[in-house]
Amino acid sequence: MTPHHVLVLGGTHEARRLAIALHHDPAFAVTSSLAGRVAVPRLPCGDVRIGGFGGAAGLAAWLRGHRTDAVVDATHPFAARMTANAVAATAAVGVPLIVLRRPGWIEGPGDRWHRVPAAAAAAALVPRLGARVFLAIGSGDLAAFARLDAWCLLRAVDPPPPPLPARHHLVVARGPFTADAERALLREHRVEVLVARDSGGELTAAKLVAARELGLPVVLIARPPAPDAPVVASVEEAVAWLAAALPGRP
Ligand code: NAP
């Protein structure tokens, strides 16, 4: 029997772990898809394609053309457009879809979090909390802070495109970062407030640990609305879901 062809929409740690699990299971043939945003991406194991599909219609055509049996949307929780396209395209083609999404973060003792619905609300709140801000968010959300008066620390894998806050310092770096390193960065730049997105997961939580230890307020941007598709929280659950959705193992 030919293996089931699974498309993994990736760009995350979970997507890379899922690609490894599927690559080593003879029941599946996996293709991972990356947007192509990062100049030198961390490549998943197995087949990889890079670049947009051309909207939901383009993805639907790809699924038909590549005889895809199932799709796992393992994109970042804030990659809402890709997720919406995956929901629309899989519905149009009649291919099962599962969304692999790590849970959001939960506030603990000592945290000083301000949850806001979107980047614009974060930009409006920051001036009331501090004059030196670490914008630990994706490049795509920086535009919402372009008119901020505060001094901003930015960090990105590749230099982000304009518009950017007028007074900023850019650190080009790729995570994950330790809590010690995050604490040192916050101290070095005398950061007074941290802005982050509710991405969830352990790999990017060190900045929240460091902010807690230093007693800094955190503005946490809420996730986009939950997708209209079944969601699992772990790689193991995604593999189990695929095995159940695609019966008849080779
Ligand atoms: P987005 O706004 O939801 O997607 C914009 C467009 O980029 C999509 O319509 C699609 O283009 C293309 N695209 C996105 N993910 C793709 C994928 N995995 N494979 C092929 N095309 C993809 O996404 P984004 O927030 O820019 O994120 C882009 C990628 O970076 C995602 O794969 C995500 O997992 C990863 N990432 C994002 C963040 C973040 O902060 N958002 C953080 C870490 C990693 P077409 O319409 O032409 O198909």
Coordinates of C-alpha atoms and ligand atoms in Angstrom, one line a residue:
M1 CA 0.0 0.0 0.0
T2 CA 1.3 3.5 -0.8
P3 CA 1.9 5.7 2.2
H4 CA -0.5 8.5 3.0
H5 CA 0.7 11.8 1.8
V6 CA 0.5 14.4 4.6
L7 CA 1.2 18.1 4.1
V8 CA 2.6 19.8 7.2
L9 CA 2.2 23.6 7.1
G10 CA 5.2 24.5 9.2
G11 CA 7.6 27.1 10.3
T12 CA 7.5 26.1 14.0
H13 CA 9.4 23.7 16.3
E14 CA 6.3 21.5 16.6
A15 CA 6.1 21.2 12.8
R16 CA 9.7 20.1 12.6
R17 CA 9.1 17.5 15.4
L18 CA 6.0 16.3 13.5
A19 CA 8.0 16.0 10.3
I20 CA 10.5 13.7 12.0
A21 CA 7.8 11.5 13.5
L22 CA 6.0 11.1 10.2
H23 CA 9.2 10.7 8.2
H24 CA 10.1 7.7 10.3
D25 CA 6.6 6.1 10.1
P26 CA 6.2 4.0 6.9
A27 CA 2.5 4.7 6.9
F28 CA 3.1 8.3 5.9
A29 CA 5.0 10.3 3.3
V30 CA 5.4 13.9 4.5
T31 CA 5.9 17.2 2.7
S32 CA 6.6 20.2 4.9
S33 CA 5.8 23.7 3.7
L34 CA 7.6 26.9 4.7
A35 CA 6.5 30.4 3.9
G36 CA 10.0 31.5 2.9
R37 CA 10.1 34.4 5.2
V38 CA 13.5 33.6 6.8
A39 CA 16.6 33.8 4.5
V40 CA 18.2 30.7 6.0
P41 CA 15.4 28.6 7.5
R42 CA 15.7 25.6 9.8
L43 CA 14.7 22.9 7.4
P44 CA 12.5 20.0 8.6
C45 CA 13.5 16.5 7.7
G46 CA 12.0 14.9 4.6
D47 CA 10.5 16.7 1.6
V48 CA 10.2 20.5 1.9
R49 CA 8.6 23.0 -0.3
I50 CA 9.1 26.8 0.2
G51 CA 6.9 29.8 -0.6
G52 CA 3.2 30.8 -0.6
F53 CA 0.6 28.7 -2.5
G54 CA -1.3 31.7 -3.8
G55 CA -4.1 31.9 -1.4
A56 CA -6.7 29.2 -0.5
A57 CA -7.3 28.5 -4.2
G58 CA -3.6 27.9 -4.8
L59 CA -3.4 25.6 -1.8
A60 CA -6.5 23.6 -3.0
A61 CA -4.8 23.2 -6.4
W62 CA -1.6 22.0 -4.7
L63 CA -3.5 19.5 -2.6
R64 CA -5.2 18.1 -5.7
G65 CA -2.0 18.1 -7.8
H66 CA 0.0 16.4 -5.1
R67 CA -2.6 13.8 -4.1
T68 CA -2.6 14.9 -0.5
D69 CA -4.5 12.7 2.0
A70 CA -4.4 15.0 5.0
V71 CA -3.1 18.4 6.1
V72 CA -1.7 19.4 9.5
D73 CA -1.6 23.1 10.1
A74 CA 1.3 23.4 12.5
T75 CA 2.0 27.0 11.7
H76 CA 2.6 29.6 14.4
P77 CA -0.5 30.5 16.5
F78 CA -0.4 34.0 15.0
A79 CA -0.1 32.8 11.3
A80 CA -3.9 33.4 11.0
R81 CA -4.0 33.9 7.2
M82 CA -2.3 30.6 6.5
T83 CA -4.6 28.8 8.9
A84 CA -7.8 30.4 7.3
N85 CA -6.5 29.3 3.9
A86 CA -5.9 25.8 5.1
V87 CA -9.5 25.6 6.5
A88 CA -11.0 26.9 3.2
A89 CA -8.8 24.8 0.9
T90 CA -9.2 21.5 2.7
A91 CA -13.0 22.0 2.8
A92 CA -13.0 22.7 -0.9
V93 CA -11.0 19.6 -1.8
G94 CA -12.5 17.3 0.9
V95 CA -9.1 16.6 2.6
P96 CA -9.0 16.1 6.4
L97 CA -7.3 18.9 8.4
I98 CA -6.0 19.0 11.9
V99 CA -4.5 22.1 13.5
L100 CA -1.5 21.5 15.8
R101 CA -1.4 24.4 18.2
R102 CA 0.5 24.6 21.5
P103 CA -1.6 26.0 24.4
G104 CA -1.3 29.7 25.3
W105 CA 0.6 30.8 28.4
I106 CA -0.9 31.0 31.9
E107 CA -0.1 33.8 34.3
G108 CA 1.6 32.7 37.6
P109 CA 2.6 34.2 40.9
G110 CA 4.8 37.3 40.4
D111 CA 3.6 37.9 36.8
R112 CA 2.4 41.4 36.0
W113 CA 0.6 40.7 32.8
H114 CA -1.8 43.0 30.9
R115 CA -3.7 41.0 28.3
V116 CA -4.7 43.0 25.2
P117 CA -6.7 41.9 22.1
A118 CA -4.3 43.0 19.4
A119 CA -1.0 44.8 18.6
A120 CA -2.7 48.2 18.3
A121 CA -4.1 47.9 21.8
A122 CA -0.6 47.0 23.1
A123 CA 0.8 50.1 21.4
A124 CA -1.8 52.2 23.1
L125 CA -1.1 50.8 26.5
V126 CA 2.8 50.8 26.5
P127 CA 3.3 54.6 27.2
R128 CA 1.4 54.2 30.5
L129 CA 3.7 51.4 31.6
G130 CA 7.2 52.5 30.6
A131 CA 9.5 54.5 28.3
R132 CA 11.8 51.7 27.3
V133 CA 10.1 48.7 25.7
F134 CA 11.2 45.3 24.4
L135 CA 8.9 44.4 21.4
A136 CA 9.4 40.7 21.5
I137 CA 6.9 40.1 18.7
G138 CA 6.9 39.0 15.0
S139 CA 8.2 41.4 12.4
G140 CA 4.7 41.6 10.9
D141 CA 3.3 43.2 14.1
L142 CA 6.0 45.9 14.4
A143 CA 4.1 48.3 12.2
A144 CA 1.5 48.8 14.9
F145 CA 4.3 50.4 17.0
A146 CA 5.7 52.6 14.3
R147 CA 4.4 55.8 15.9
L148 CA 5.4 54.9 19.4
D149 CA 7.4 57.6 21.2
A150 CA 9.1 55.1 23.5
W151 CA 12.6 53.7 22.9
C152 CA 12.2 50.2 21.5
L153 CA 14.3 47.1 21.6
L154 CA 13.6 44.9 18.6
R155 CA 14.9 41.3 18.0
A156 CA 14.5 39.4 14.7
V157 CA 16.2 36.6 12.7
D158 CA 16.4 38.9 9.7
P159 CA 16.2 42.7 9.8
P160 CA 12.5 43.6 9.8
P161 CA 10.9 45.8 7.0
P162 CA 9.7 49.3 7.7
P163 CA 7.7 51.0 9.2
L164 CA 9.5 50.7 12.5
P165 CA 9.5 52.8 15.7
A166 CA 11.6 55.9 15.2
R167 CA 13.9 55.2 18.3
H168 CA 14.9 51.6 18.2
H169 CA 17.8 49.2 18.6
L170 CA 17.7 46.0 16.6
V171 CA 19.3 42.8 17.8
V172 CA 19.6 40.2 15.0
A173 CA 19.4 36.8 16.7
R174 CA 17.6 33.4 16.5
G175 CA 16.2 31.7 19.6
P176 CA 15.7 29.8 21.7
F177 CA 17.1 32.0 24.5
T178 CA 17.7 31.1 28.1
A179 CA 16.1 33.0 31.0
D180 CA 19.6 34.1 32.0
A181 CA 20.3 35.5 28.6
E182 CA 16.9 37.2 28.5
R183 CA 17.4 38.7 32.0
A184 CA 20.8 40.0 30.9
L185 CA 19.3 41.6 27.7
L186 CA 16.5 43.3 29.7
R187 CA 19.1 44.7 32.1
E188 CA 21.6 45.7 29.5
H189 CA 19.0 47.8 27.7
R190 CA 17.2 49.0 30.9
V191 CA 13.9 47.7 29.6
E192 CA 10.8 48.8 31.6
V193 CA 8.1 46.9 29.8
L194 CA 7.9 43.8 27.7
V195 CA 5.5 43.3 24.8
A196 CA 4.9 39.7 23.7
R197 CA 2.3 37.6 21.9
D198 CA 0.6 34.7 23.6
S199 CA 2.5 32.2 21.5
G200 CA 2.7 29.6 24.2
G201 CA 5.3 26.8 24.4
E202 CA 8.4 26.5 26.5
L203 CA 11.0 27.5 23.8
T204 CA 10.0 31.2 23.9
A205 CA 8.8 31.5 27.5
A206 CA 12.2 32.6 28.9
K207 CA 11.5 36.3 28.3
L208 CA 8.4 36.0 30.5
V209 CA 10.5 34.3 33.2
A210 CA 13.0 37.1 33.0
A211 CA 10.4 39.8 33.2
R212 CA 8.8 38.1 36.2
E213 CA 12.2 37.9 38.0
L214 CA 12.9 41.6 37.3
G215 CA 9.3 42.6 38.3
L216 CA 8.6 44.1 34.8
P217 CA 5.1 44.5 33.4
V218 CA 4.3 42.4 30.3
V219 CA 1.7 43.4 27.7
L220 CA 0.5 40.1 26.2
I221 CA -1.2 40.2 22.8
A222 CA -4.0 37.7 22.5
R223 CA -4.1 35.1 19.7
P224 CA -6.3 35.4 16.7
P225 CA -9.7 33.6 17.0
A226 CA -9.5 29.8 17.2
P227 CA -9.6 28.2 13.7
D228 CA -12.8 26.5 12.5
A229 CA -11.1 23.0 12.6
P230 CA -10.2 20.3 15.1
V231 CA -7.2 21.3 17.2
V232 CA -4.6 19.1 19.0
A233 CA -2.0 20.4 21.4
S234 CA 0.9 18.0 20.8
V235 CA 2.8 16.2 18.1
E236 CA 1.8 12.8 19.6
E237 CA -1.9 13.8 19.4
A238 CA -1.4 14.9 15.8
V239 CA 0.1 11.5 14.8
A240 CA -2.7 9.6 16.6
W241 CA -5.3 11.8 14.8
L242 CA -3.7 11.1 11.4
A243 CA -3.5 7.3 12.1
A244 CA -7.3 7.4 12.9
A245 CA -8.3 9.7 10.0
L246 CA -6.3 7.7 7.5
P247 CA -7.0 4.0 8.2
G248 CA -5.3 1.2 6.3
R249 CA -1.6 1.2 7.2
P250 CA 0.9 -0.1 4.6
Ligands
NAP1 P1 0.4 34.4 7.6 O1 0.3 35.9 7.8 O2 -0.7 33.6 8.2 O3 0.5 34.0 6.1 C1 0.6 34.9 5.1 C2 0.9 34.1 3.8 O4 2.2 33.5 3.9 C3 -0.1 33.0 3.6 O5 -1.3 33.4 3.0 C4 0.7 32.1 2.7 O6 0.8 32.7 1.4 C5 2.1 32.3 3.2 N1 2.4 31.2 4.2 C6 2.4 31.3 5.6 N2 2.8 30.2 6.1 C7 3.1 29.3 5.1 C8 3.6 28.0 5.1 N3 3.9 27.3 6.2 N4 3.8 27.5 3.8 C9 3.6 28.2 2.7 N5 3.1 29.4 2.7 C10 2.9 30.0 3.9 O7 1.8 33.8 8.2 P2 2.9 34.6 8.9 O8 2.5 35.0 10.3 O9 3.6 35.6 8.0 O10 4.0 33.4 9.2 C11 4.7 32.9 8.1 C12 5.4 31.6 8.5 O11 6.2 31.8 9.6 C13 4.4 30.5 9.0 O12 4.7 29.3 8.4 C14 4.6 30.5 10.5 O13 4.4 29.1 11.0 C15 6.0 31.0 10.6 N6 6.2 31.7 11.9 C16 5.4 32.8 12.1 C17 5.6 33.5 13.3 C18 4.7 34.7 13.5 O14 5.1 35.4 14.4 N7 3.6 34.9 12.8 C19 6.5 33.1 14.2 C20 7.2 31.9 14.0 C21 7.1 31.3 12.8 P3 -0.2 32.2 0.2 O15 -1.5 32.8 0.5 O16 0.4 32.7 -1.1 O17 -0.3 30.7 0.2

